[in-house]
mmCIF file of N, CA and C in Angstrom:
data_model
loop_
_atom_site.group_PDB
_atom_site.id
_atom_site.type_symbol
_atom_site.label_atom_id
_atom_site.label_comp_id
_atom_site.label_asym_id
_atom_site.label_seq_id
_atom_site.Cartn_x
_atom_site.Cartn_y
_atom_site.Cartn_z
ATOM 1 N N MET A 1 0.736 -1.017 0.136
ATOM 2 C CA MET A 1 0.055 -0.486 0.839
ATOM 3 C C MET A 1 1.303 1.727 0.092
ATOM 4 N N THR A 2 0.249 2.748 -0.878
ATOM 5 C CA THR A 2 1.345 3.171 -1.043
ATOM 6 C C THR A 2 0.707 4.411 0.059
ATOM 7 N N PRO A 3 1.331 5.536 -0.274
ATOM 8 C CA PRO A 3 1.171 6.562 0.980
ATOM 9 C C PRO A 3 -0.037 7.623 0.157
ATOM 10 N N ILE A 4 -0.483 6.947 -0.801
ATOM 11 C CA ILE A 4 -1.625 7.486 -1.935
ATOM 12 C C ILE A 4 -2.705 7.263 -1.480
ATOM 13 N N ASP A 5 -2.401 5.940 -1.426
ATOM 14 C CA ASP A 5 -3.119 5.050 -0.991
ATOM 15 C C ASP A 5 -3.985 4.769 0.710
ATOM 16 N N LEU A 6 -2.918 5.315 1.407
ATOM 17 C CA LEU A 6 -3.618 5.189 2.325
ATOM 18 C C LEU A 6 -4.169 6.540 3.013
ATOM 19 N N ALA A 7 -3.911 7.512 2.114
ATOM 20 C CA ALA A 7 -4.998 8.428 2.105
ATOM 21 C C ALA A 7 -5.815 8.728 1.745
ATOM 22 N N ARG A 8 -6.217 8.070 0.891
ATOM 23 C CA ARG A 8 -7.240 7.729 0.373
ATOM 24 C C ARG A 8 -8.191 6.598 1.241
ATOM 25 N N ALA A 9 -7.377 5.973 1.383
ATOM 26 C CA ALA A 9 -8.414 4.725 2.695
ATOM 27 C C ALA A 9 -8.987 5.103 4.170
ATOM 28 N N LEU A 10 -7.558 6.663 4.708
ATOM 29 C CA LEU A 10 -8.435 7.492 6.104
ATOM 30 C C LEU A 10 -7.565 8.773 6.185
ATOM 31 N N PRO A 11 -9.190 9.485 4.688
ATOM 32 C CA PRO A 11 -8.908 11.047 4.617
ATOM 33 C C PRO A 11 -9.263 11.773 5.788
ATOM 34 N N ARG A 12 -9.829 11.784 6.467
ATOM 35 C CA ARG A 12 -10.031 12.487 7.767
ATOM 36 C C ARG A 12 -8.454 12.831 8.420
ATOM 37 N N GLU A 13 -7.618 11.797 8.666
ATOM 38 C CA GLU A 13 -6.321 11.066 9.309
ATOM 39 C C GLU A 13 -5.350 11.664 8.757
ATOM 40 N N LEU A 14 -5.484 11.282 6.982
ATOM 41 C CA LEU A 14 -3.837 11.750 6.548
ATOM 42 C C LEU A 14 -4.583 12.165 5.091
ATOM 43 N N ARG A 15 -2.782 12.461 4.388
ATOM 44 C CA ARG A 15 -2.742 13.414 3.047
ATOM 45 C C ARG A 15 -2.031 13.659 2.858
ATOM 46 N N ALA A 16 -1.670 12.878 1.570
ATOM 47 C CA ALA A 16 -1.000 12.387 0.662
ATOM 48 C C ALA A 16 -0.585 13.863 -0.389
ATOM 49 N N THR A 17 0.580 14.143 -0.918
ATOM 50 C CA THR A 17 0.628 15.569 -1.984
ATOM 51 C C THR A 17 2.121 14.340 -2.615
ATOM 52 N N VAL A 18 2.084 14.991 -3.510
ATOM 53 C CA VAL A 18 2.805 14.209 -4.229
ATOM 54 C C VAL A 18 4.206 15.770 -4.982
ATOM 55 N N LEU A 19 5.138 16.037 -4.680
ATOM 56 C CA LEU A 19 6.122 17.036 -4.383
ATOM 57 C C LEU A 19 6.872 16.362 -5.894
ATOM 58 N N PRO A 20 6.936 17.976 -6.855
ATOM 59 C CA PRO A 20 7.866 17.756 -7.928
ATOM 60 C C PRO A 20 9.449 18.528 -7.704
ATOM 61 N N LEU A 21 9.738 16.864 -6.311
ATOM 62 C CA LEU A 21 11.583 17.015 -5.471
ATOM 63 C C LEU A 21 11.539 15.659 -6.400
ATOM 64 N N ALA A 22 13.091 15.520 -6.339
ATOM 65 C CA ALA A 22 13.839 15.019 -5.730
ATOM 66 C C ALA A 22 14.403 14.361 -3.984
ATOM 67 N N PHE A 23 13.604 13.555 -3.084
ATOM 68 C CA PHE A 23 14.230 13.997 -1.827
ATOM 69 C C PHE A 23 14.361 12.729 -1.371
ATOM 70 N N ASP A 24 15.203 13.249 -0.333
ATOM 71 C CA ASP A 24 15.009 11.594 1.453
ATOM 72 C C ASP A 24 14.399 12.085 1.942
ATOM 73 N N ALA A 25 14.079 11.520 3.004
ATOM 74 C CA ALA A 25 13.087 11.969 4.143
ATOM 75 C C ALA A 25 13.912 12.421 4.274
ATOM 76 N N GLY A 26 15.646 12.431 4.760
ATOM 77 C CA GLY A 26 16.219 13.271 5.636
ATOM 78 C C GLY A 26 16.701 15.061 5.769
ATOM 79 N N ASP A 27 15.899 15.001 4.488
ATOM 80 C CA ASP A 27 16.166 16.709 3.899
ATOM 81 C C ASP A 27 15.410 17.996 4.478
ATOM 82 N N PHE A 28 13.976 16.823 6.121
ATOM 83 C CA PHE A 28 13.423 18.009 6.265
ATOM 84 C C PHE A 28 13.069 17.720 7.951
ATOM 85 N N ALA A 29 13.425 19.745 7.895
ATOM 86 C CA ALA A 29 13.263 18.854 9.641
ATOM 87 C C ALA A 29 11.760 20.049 9.723
ATOM 88 N N VAL A 30 11.323 19.567 11.193
ATOM 89 C CA VAL A 30 9.596 20.285 10.973
ATOM 90 C C VAL A 30 10.073 20.326 12.891
ATOM 91 N N THR A 31 10.080 21.442 13.060
ATOM 92 C CA THR A 31 9.254 22.456 13.696
ATOM 93 C C THR A 31 8.134 22.982 14.133
ATOM 94 N N GLY A 32 7.372 23.280 14.748
ATOM 95 C CA GLY A 32 5.967 24.409 14.412
ATOM 96 C C GLY A 32 5.452 23.954 14.098
ATOM 97 N N ASN A 33 5.494 25.423 13.520
ATOM 98 C CA ASN A 33 4.762 25.515 12.383
ATOM 99 C C ASN A 33 5.688 26.055 11.251
ATOM 100 N N ARG A 34 7.154 25.627 11.301
ATOM 101 C CA ARG A 34 7.960 25.201 10.407
ATOM 102 C C ARG A 34 8.951 24.579 9.802
ATOM 103 N N LEU A 35 8.458 24.293 8.247
ATOM 104 C CA LEU A 35 10.071 23.710 7.475
ATOM 105 C C LEU A 35 10.854 23.625 7.019
ATOM 106 N N LEU A 36 12.583 22.884 7.567
ATOM 107 C CA LEU A 36 13.466 23.540 7.852
ATOM 108 C C LEU A 36 14.314 22.449 6.421
ATOM 109 N N VAL A 37 14.362 23.321 5.250
ATOM 110 C CA VAL A 37 15.521 22.417 4.583
ATOM 111 C C VAL A 37 17.239 23.076 4.425
ATOM 112 N N ASP A 38 17.668 22.249 3.257
ATOM 113 C CA ASP A 38 18.332 23.193 2.514
ATOM 114 C C ASP A 38 19.541 23.599 1.945
ATOM 115 N N ALA A 39 20.288 23.923 1.500
ATOM 116 C CA ALA A 39 20.669 24.264 0.057
ATOM 117 C C ALA A 39 21.214 22.773 -0.025
ATOM 118 N N ASN A 40 21.515 21.804 -0.367
ATOM 119 C CA ASN A 40 21.002 20.483 -1.056
ATOM 120 C C ASN A 40 20.187 20.151 -1.409
ATOM 121 N N LEU A 41 19.168 20.585 -0.754
ATOM 122 C CA LEU A 41 17.939 20.261 -1.494
ATOM 123 C C LEU A 41 17.699 20.822 -2.320
ATOM 124 N N VAL A 42 18.331 22.351 -3.037
ATOM 125 C CA VAL A 42 17.972 23.202 -3.590
ATOM 126 C C VAL A 42 19.360 22.926 -5.133
ATOM 127 N N ALA A 43 20.077 22.097 -3.864
ATOM 128 C CA ALA A 43 20.906 21.304 -5.646
ATOM 129 C C ALA A 43 20.983 19.702 -6.092
ATOM 130 N N LYS A 44 19.745 18.970 -5.198
ATOM 131 C CA LYS A 44 19.327 18.593 -6.078
ATOM 132 C C LYS A 44 18.532 18.165 -6.813
ATOM 133 N N ASN A 45 17.542 19.320 -6.949
ATOM 134 C CA ASN A 45 16.443 20.094 -7.426
ATOM 135 C C ASN A 45 16.873 20.998 -8.412
ATOM 136 N N ALA A 46 17.716 21.682 -8.863
ATOM 137 C CA ALA A 46 18.021 22.000 -9.856
ATOM 138 C C ALA A 46 17.712 22.385 -11.384
ATOM 139 N N GLY A 47 18.340 20.664 -12.294
ATOM 140 C CA GLY A 47 17.925 20.424 -13.047
ATOM 141 C C GLY A 47 16.242 20.162 -13.093
ATOM 142 N N GLY A 48 15.837 20.274 -12.669
ATOM 143 C CA GLY A 48 14.151 19.972 -12.409
ATOM 144 C C GLY A 48 13.631 21.875 -12.484
ATOM 145 N N GLY A 49 14.529 22.111 -12.131
ATOM 146 C CA GLY A 49 14.251 24.328 -12.706
ATOM 147 C C GLY A 49 14.015 24.461 -10.929
ATOM 148 N N ILE A 50 13.658 23.798 -9.773
ATOM 149 C CA ILE A 50 13.676 24.871 -8.673
ATOM 150 C C ILE A 50 15.493 24.196 -8.351
ATOM 151 N N ASP A 51 15.971 25.343 -8.795
ATOM 152 C CA ASP A 51 17.258 25.954 -8.521
ATOM 153 C C ASP A 51 17.571 27.231 -7.268
ATOM 154 N N SER A 52 17.337 27.186 -7.107
ATOM 155 C CA SER A 52 16.959 28.756 -6.097
ATOM 156 C C SER A 52 16.218 28.578 -4.898
ATOM 157 N N PRO A 53 16.665 28.659 -3.507
ATOM 158 C CA PRO A 53 16.375 28.443 -2.259
ATOM 159 C C PRO A 53 15.220 29.933 -2.834
ATOM 160 N N GLU A 54 14.177 30.645 -2.968
ATOM 161 C CA GLU A 54 13.413 31.218 -3.159
ATOM 162 C C GLU A 54 12.415 30.556 -3.694
ATOM 163 N N LYS A 55 12.316 29.871 -4.987
ATOM 164 C CA LYS A 55 11.852 28.818 -6.122
ATOM 165 C C LYS A 55 11.657 27.660 -5.124
ATOM 166 N N LEU A 56 12.365 27.090 -4.612
ATOM 167 C CA LEU A 56 11.975 25.673 -3.440
ATOM 168 C C LEU A 56 10.950 26.342 -2.336
ATOM 169 N N GLN A 57 11.023 27.383 -1.348
ATOM 170 C CA GLN A 57 10.394 27.987 -0.851
ATOM 171 C C GLN A 57 8.683 28.248 -1.020
ATOM 172 N N ARG A 58 8.757 28.457 -2.248
ATOM 173 C CA ARG A 58 7.377 28.744 -3.364
ATOM 174 C C ARG A 58 6.673 27.046 -3.027
ATOM 175 N N VAL A 59 7.687 25.664 -3.652
ATOM 176 C CA VAL A 59 7.228 25.010 -4.353
ATOM 177 C C VAL A 59 6.327 24.243 -2.609
ATOM 178 N N LEU A 60 6.866 24.735 -2.195
ATOM 179 C CA LEU A 60 7.051 23.737 -0.411
ATOM 180 C C LEU A 60 5.310 24.464 0.754
ATOM 181 N N ARG A 61 5.817 25.699 -0.186
ATOM 182 C CA ARG A 61 5.376 27.066 1.010
ATOM 183 C C ARG A 61 3.516 25.998 0.049
ATOM 184 N N GLN A 62 3.218 25.730 -0.284
ATOM 185 C CA GLN A 62 2.302 25.931 -1.229
ATOM 186 C C GLN A 62 2.154 24.350 -1.257
ATOM 187 N N ALA A 63 2.590 23.568 -0.991
ATOM 188 C CA ALA A 63 2.460 22.235 -0.231
ATOM 189 C C ALA A 63 2.139 21.483 0.900
ATOM 190 N N PHE A 64 3.117 22.636 1.695
ATOM 191 C CA PHE A 64 2.496 22.090 3.283
ATOM 192 C C PHE A 64 1.229 23.026 3.932
ATOM 193 N N ALA A 65 1.738 24.910 3.170
ATOM 194 C CA ALA A 65 0.934 26.510 3.917
ATOM 195 C C ALA A 65 2.345 26.119 5.041
ATOM 196 N N LEU A 66 3.288 26.054 5.507
ATOM 197 C CA LEU A 66 4.012 26.303 6.886
ATOM 198 C C LEU A 66 5.011 27.027 6.595
ATOM 199 N N ASP A 67 5.767 27.700 7.145
ATOM 200 C CA ASP A 67 6.678 28.893 7.122
ATOM 201 C C ASP A 67 8.253 28.055 7.086
ATOM 202 N N ILE A 68 8.882 28.013 6.006
ATOM 203 C CA ILE A 68 9.759 27.477 5.167
ATOM 204 C C ILE A 68 11.332 28.495 5.436
ATOM 205 N N THR A 69 11.465 27.822 5.822
ATOM 206 C CA THR A 69 12.841 28.388 6.512
ATOM 207 C C THR A 69 14.294 27.188 5.605
ATOM 208 N N VAL A 70 14.927 28.154 4.320
ATOM 209 C CA VAL A 70 16.017 26.795 3.234
ATOM 210 C C VAL A 70 18.088 28.117 3.989
ATOM 211 N N LEU A 71 18.191 26.889 4.554
ATOM 212 C CA LEU A 71 19.082 26.951 5.386
ATOM 213 C C LEU A 71 20.055 27.147 4.289
ATOM 214 N N GLY A 72 20.945 28.251 3.981
ATOM 215 C CA GLY A 72 22.002 28.393 3.303
ATOM 216 C C GLY A 72 21.430 28.213 1.492
ATOM 217 N N ALA A 73 22.287 29.611 0.772
ATOM 218 C CA ALA A 73 21.572 29.319 -0.064
ATOM 219 C C ALA A 73 22.286 29.138 -1.326
ATOM 220 N N MET A 74 23.892 28.057 -0.498
ATOM 221 C CA MET A 74 24.846 27.288 -1.702
ATOM 222 C C MET A 74 25.546 25.462 -1.328
ATOM 223 N N PRO A 75 25.128 24.955 -2.160
ATOM 224 C CA PRO A 75 26.802 23.975 -1.070
ATOM 225 C C PRO A 75 27.448 24.517 -1.078
ATOM 226 N N GLY A 76 27.278 23.793 0.163
ATOM 227 C CA GLY A 76 28.491 24.653 1.124
ATOM 228 C C GLY A 76 28.634 25.226 2.331
ATOM 229 N N ASP A 77 27.410 25.663 1.723
ATOM 230 C CA ASP A 77 27.212 26.903 3.070
ATOM 231 C C ASP A 77 26.717 26.042 4.070
ATOM 232 N N VAL A 78 26.363 25.282 3.563
ATOM 233 C CA VAL A 78 26.197 24.345 5.160
ATOM 234 C C VAL A 78 26.449 22.524 4.502
ATOM 235 N N PRO A 79 26.626 21.485 5.488
ATOM 236 C CA PRO A 79 26.913 19.990 6.120
ATOM 237 C C PRO A 79 26.752 19.797 4.387
ATOM 238 N N ARG A 80 27.606 18.390 3.737
ATOM 239 C CA ARG A 80 26.866 18.517 2.369
ATOM 240 C C ARG A 80 25.694 17.134 2.681
ATOM 241 N N HIS A 81 26.089 17.102 3.929
ATOM 242 C CA HIS A 81 25.129 15.864 4.944
ATOM 243 C C HIS A 81 22.698 15.702 4.495
ATOM 244 N N HIS A 82 22.614 15.198 4.543
ATOM 245 C CA HIS A 82 21.118 14.801 5.052
ATOM 246 C C HIS A 82 20.731 16.108 6.111
ATOM 247 N N LEU A 83 20.351 17.465 5.830
ATOM 248 C CA LEU A 83 19.565 17.728 7.216
ATOM 249 C C LEU A 83 19.310 17.793 8.468
ATOM 250 N N SER A 84 19.300 15.999 8.413
ATOM 251 C CA SER A 84 18.926 15.498 9.550
ATOM 252 C C SER A 84 20.010 14.906 10.572
ATOM 253 N N MET A 85 21.115 15.083 9.531
ATOM 254 C CA MET A 85 22.561 14.396 10.230
ATOM 255 C C MET A 85 23.283 15.687 10.891
ATOM 256 N N TYR A 86 22.951 16.639 10.559
ATOM 257 C CA TYR A 86 23.741 17.736 11.580
ATOM 258 C C TYR A 86 22.428 18.782 12.003
ATOM 259 N N LEU A 87 21.096 18.626 12.315
ATOM 260 C CA LEU A 87 20.732 19.436 12.873
ATOM 261 C C LEU A 87 19.605 18.139 13.340
ATOM 262 N N THR A 88 18.644 18.930 14.302
ATOM 263 C CA THR A 88 17.295 17.841 14.850
ATOM 264 C C THR A 88 16.717 19.025 15.406
ATOM 265 N N PRO A 89 15.298 19.858 15.234
ATOM 266 C CA PRO A 89 14.318 20.509 16.073
ATOM 267 C C PRO A 89 13.771 19.747 17.420
ATOM 268 N N LEU A 90 14.098 20.702 18.168
ATOM 269 C CA LEU A 90 13.534 20.105 19.551
ATOM 270 C C LEU A 90 12.141 20.076 20.224
ATOM 271 N N VAL A 91 12.342 21.055 21.082
ATOM 272 C CA VAL A 91 10.752 21.767 21.326
ATOM 273 C C VAL A 91 10.911 23.377 21.653
ATOM 274 N N GLU A 92 9.898 23.969 21.842
ATOM 275 C CA GLU A 92 10.216 25.241 21.547
ATOM 276 C C GLU A 92 10.579 25.666 20.414
ATOM 277 N N GLY A 93 10.710 25.853 19.651
ATOM 278 C CA GLY A 93 11.806 26.324 18.709
ATOM 279 C C GLY A 93 13.524 26.748 18.908
ATOM 280 N N THR A 94 13.856 25.251 20.260
ATOM 281 C CA THR A 94 14.520 25.246 19.706
ATOM 282 C C THR A 94 14.453 23.988 19.042
ATOM 283 N N VAL A 95 16.342 23.965 18.190
ATOM 284 C CA VAL A 95 17.089 23.593 17.634
ATOM 285 C C VAL A 95 18.523 23.111 17.656
ATOM 286 N N LEU A 96 18.943 21.416 18.289
ATOM 287 C CA LEU A 96 20.248 21.207 18.420
ATOM 288 C C LEU A 96 21.186 20.636 16.850
ATOM 289 N N VAL A 97 21.704 21.834 16.879
ATOM 290 C CA VAL A 97 22.898 21.241 15.835
ATOM 291 C C VAL A 97 24.189 20.645 15.886
ATOM 292 N N GLY A 98 25.085 19.295 15.601
ATOM 293 C CA GLY A 98 25.613 19.018 15.440
ATOM 294 C C GLY A 98 26.881 20.246 15.714
ATOM 295 N N ASP A 99 28.199 20.114 15.684
ATOM 296 C CA ASP A 99 29.104 21.100 15.384
ATOM 297 C C ASP A 99 30.731 20.148 14.753
ATOM 298 N N PRO A 100 31.109 20.186 13.957
ATOM 299 C CA PRO A 100 32.148 19.277 13.613
ATOM 300 C C PRO A 100 33.425 18.973 14.185
ATOM 301 N N GLN A 101 33.264 20.847 14.334
ATOM 302 C CA GLN A 101 34.954 21.537 15.127
ATOM 303 C C GLN A 101 34.984 20.604 15.776
ATOM 304 N N ALA A 102 33.931 20.511 16.803
ATOM 305 C CA ALA A 102 34.047 21.299 18.330
ATOM 306 C C ALA A 102 34.226 19.650 18.467
ATOM 307 N N ALA A 103 34.044 18.619 17.718
ATOM 308 C CA ALA A 103 34.093 17.266 18.012
ATOM 309 C C ALA A 103 34.694 16.517 17.654
ATOM 310 N N ARG A 104 35.045 17.413 17.076
ATOM 311 C CA ARG A 104 37.549 17.172 16.794
ATOM 312 C C ARG A 104 38.255 17.619 17.243
ATOM 313 N N ARG A 105 37.403 18.558 18.262
ATOM 314 C CA ARG A 105 38.581 19.299 19.976
ATOM 315 C C ARG A 105 38.619 17.925 20.223
ATOM 316 N N LEU A 106 37.186 17.367 20.838
ATOM 317 C CA LEU A 106 36.855 16.417 21.372
ATOM 318 C C LEU A 106 37.537 14.935 21.930
ATOM 319 N N LEU A 107 36.739 14.997 20.338
ATOM 320 C CA LEU A 107 37.451 13.810 20.577
ATOM 321 C C LEU A 107 38.805 13.918 19.251
ATOM 322 N N GLY A 108 39.178 14.300 18.868
ATOM 323 C CA GLY A 108 40.944 14.007 17.645
ATOM 324 C C GLY A 108 40.071 13.811 16.141
ATOM 325 N N GLU A 109 41.356 14.283 15.737
ATOM 326 C CA GLU A 109 40.951 13.387 13.996
ATOM 327 C C GLU A 109 40.727 12.058 13.673
ATOM 328 N N ALA A 110 42.006 11.629 14.299
ATOM 329 C CA ALA A 110 41.344 9.875 14.199
ATOM 330 C C ALA A 110 40.850 9.477 14.912
ATOM 331 N N TYR A 111 39.606 9.765 15.966
ATOM 332 C CA TYR A 111 38.545 9.259 16.154
ATOM 333 C C TYR A 111 37.607 8.021 15.505
ATOM 334 N N ARG A 112 37.522 6.912 15.778
ATOM 335 C CA ARG A 112 36.621 5.235 14.575
ATOM 336 C C ARG A 112 35.729 5.234 15.909
ATOM 337 N N PRO A 113 34.730 5.866 15.355
ATOM 338 C CA PRO A 113 33.491 5.070 16.572
ATOM 339 C C PRO A 113 33.249 3.626 16.962
ATOM 340 N N GLY A 114 33.919 2.386 15.987
ATOM 341 C CA GLY A 114 33.928 1.357 16.724
ATOM 342 C C GLY A 114 33.603 0.631 15.616
ATOM 343 N N GLU A 115 32.213 0.973 14.991
ATOM 344 C CA GLU A 115 31.043 0.206 13.854
ATOM 345 C C GLU A 115 31.659 0.031 12.612
ATOM 346 N N LEU A 116 31.402 -0.953 12.608
ATOM 347 C CA LEU A 116 32.308 -1.316 10.922
ATOM 348 C C LEU A 116 31.058 -0.955 9.844
ATOM 349 N N ASN A 117 31.504 -0.371 8.177
ATOM 350 C CA ASN A 117 30.630 0.006 7.475
ATOM 351 C C ASN A 117 29.804 -1.387 6.607
ATOM 352 N N PRO A 118 28.818 -1.964 6.480
ATOM 353 C CA PRO A 118 28.583 -2.979 5.967
ATOM 354 C C PRO A 118 28.357 -3.116 4.704
ATOM 355 N N ASP A 119 28.883 -2.506 3.562
ATOM 356 C CA ASP A 119 29.182 -1.963 2.720
ATOM 357 C C ASP A 119 30.742 -3.065 2.406
ATOM 358 N N THR A 120 31.335 -2.346 3.521
ATOM 359 C CA THR A 120 33.356 -2.897 2.663
ATOM 360 C C THR A 120 33.935 -3.479 4.176
ATOM 361 N N GLY A 121 32.988 -3.897 5.091
ATOM 362 C CA GLY A 121 34.028 -3.987 6.016
ATOM 363 C C GLY A 121 35.151 -3.164 7.216
ATOM 364 N N GLU A 122 35.641 -2.433 6.539
ATOM 365 C CA GLU A 122 35.810 -1.630 6.778
ATOM 366 C C GLU A 122 35.639 -0.688 7.947
ATOM 367 N N ALA A 123 36.752 0.145 9.248
ATOM 368 C CA ALA A 123 35.788 1.050 10.493
ATOM 369 C C ALA A 123 35.364 2.395 9.142
ATOM 370 N N LEU A 124 34.504 2.426 10.462
ATOM 371 C CA LEU A 124 33.995 3.764 10.828
ATOM 372 C C LEU A 124 34.554 5.272 10.904
ATOM 373 N N SER A 125 34.682 6.000 9.693
ATOM 374 C CA SER A 125 35.407 7.033 10.500
ATOM 375 C C SER A 125 34.298 8.456 10.157
ATOM 376 N N ALA A 126 35.282 9.713 11.221
ATOM 377 C CA ALA A 126 34.492 10.786 11.301
ATOM 378 C C ALA A 126 34.803 11.036 9.658
ATOM 379 N N ASP A 127 33.518 11.903 9.290
ATOM 380 C CA ASP A 127 33.593 12.183 7.977
ATOM 381 C C ASP A 127 33.911 14.251 8.011
ATOM 382 N N SER A 128 34.662 14.198 8.292
ATOM 383 C CA SER A 128 35.222 16.246 8.313
ATOM 384 C C SER A 128 35.496 17.096 7.214
ATOM 385 N N ARG A 129 35.283 16.422 6.150
ATOM 386 C CA ARG A 129 36.254 17.489 4.734
ATOM 387 C C ARG A 129 34.447 18.359 4.515
ATOM 388 N N ARG A 130 35.225 19.628 4.592
ATOM 389 C CA ARG A 130 34.883 20.701 4.502
ATOM 390 C C ARG A 130 33.887 20.612 2.933
ATOM 391 N N SER A 131 32.328 21.179 2.666
ATOM 392 C CA SER A 131 31.641 20.479 1.896
ATOM 393 C C SER A 131 31.984 21.618 0.536
ATOM 394 N N PRO A 132 32.548 21.601 -0.241
ATOM 395 C CA PRO A 132 32.540 22.396 -1.693
ATOM 396 C C PRO A 132 32.068 22.758 -1.891
ATOM 397 N N ARG A 133 32.604 24.500 -2.342
ATOM 398 C CA ARG A 133 31.340 24.995 -2.999
ATOM 399 C C ARG A 133 31.302 25.622 -4.327
ATOM 400 N N PRO A 134 30.130 25.344 -5.056
ATOM 401 C CA PRO A 134 30.494 25.273 -5.982
ATOM 402 C C PRO A 134 31.369 26.743 -7.084
ATOM 403 N N ALA A 135 32.447 26.063 -8.263
ATOM 404 C CA ALA A 135 33.123 27.005 -8.942
ATOM 405 C C ALA A 135 31.900 28.731 -9.433
ATOM 406 N N THR A 136 32.660 29.601 -9.059
ATOM 407 C CA THR A 136 31.741 30.402 -9.883
ATOM 408 C C THR A 136 33.061 31.807 -10.766
ATOM 409 N N THR A 137 32.326 31.406 -11.859
ATOM 410 C CA THR A 137 32.184 32.804 -12.167
ATOM 411 C C THR A 137 32.422 34.585 -12.206
ATOM 412 N N ALA A 138 33.861 35.303 -12.557
ATOM 413 C CA ALA A 138 33.836 36.541 -12.039
ATOM 414 C C ALA A 138 32.473 37.135 -13.646
ATOM 415 N N PRO A 139 31.998 38.223 -13.067
ATOM 416 C CA PRO A 139 31.904 38.708 -13.903
ATOM 417 C C PRO A 139 32.657 39.400 -14.906
ATOM 418 N N PRO A 140 32.148 39.815 -16.310
ATOM 419 C CA PRO A 140 33.481 39.657 -17.809
ATOM 420 C C PRO A 140 33.398 41.723 -16.927
ATOM 421 N N PRO A 141 34.828 42.143 -17.133
ATOM 422 C CA PRO A 141 35.021 44.063 -16.969
ATOM 423 C C PRO A 141 34.427 44.070 -17.515
ATOM 424 N N ASN A 142 33.354 46.158 -16.930
ATOM 425 C CA ASN A 142 33.171 46.677 -17.227
ATOM 426 C C ASN A 142 33.951 47.542 -18.870
#
């Protein structure tokens, strides 16, 4: 059964909306009446015409009737992972945000959590690479 089937079966309890977006569940966070997304979601959908934070806000506001906050304007402004991997809303407008720099100071560069990557069998390690910013071209001189 799909989400649309569930919404049809329980119309008073559920509503299904098909978005014109490529996304993963971790790309969204909700706190109160606000939906949080980031510049990674813009980059993921740029090929489909949703290529700016403003366009993404319009699509999401229409679909959800929530206040929309897009964190960052372009990749590199935010960590290169799903939004839910570096922040989570708590209560009463409070958001918990991870700080990779603070973690490195506490744990050291060589920290390994002890778990193994299920695909490779190798020890997992912290990914402390900075998000790449896209190359920009300077405007031609006047």
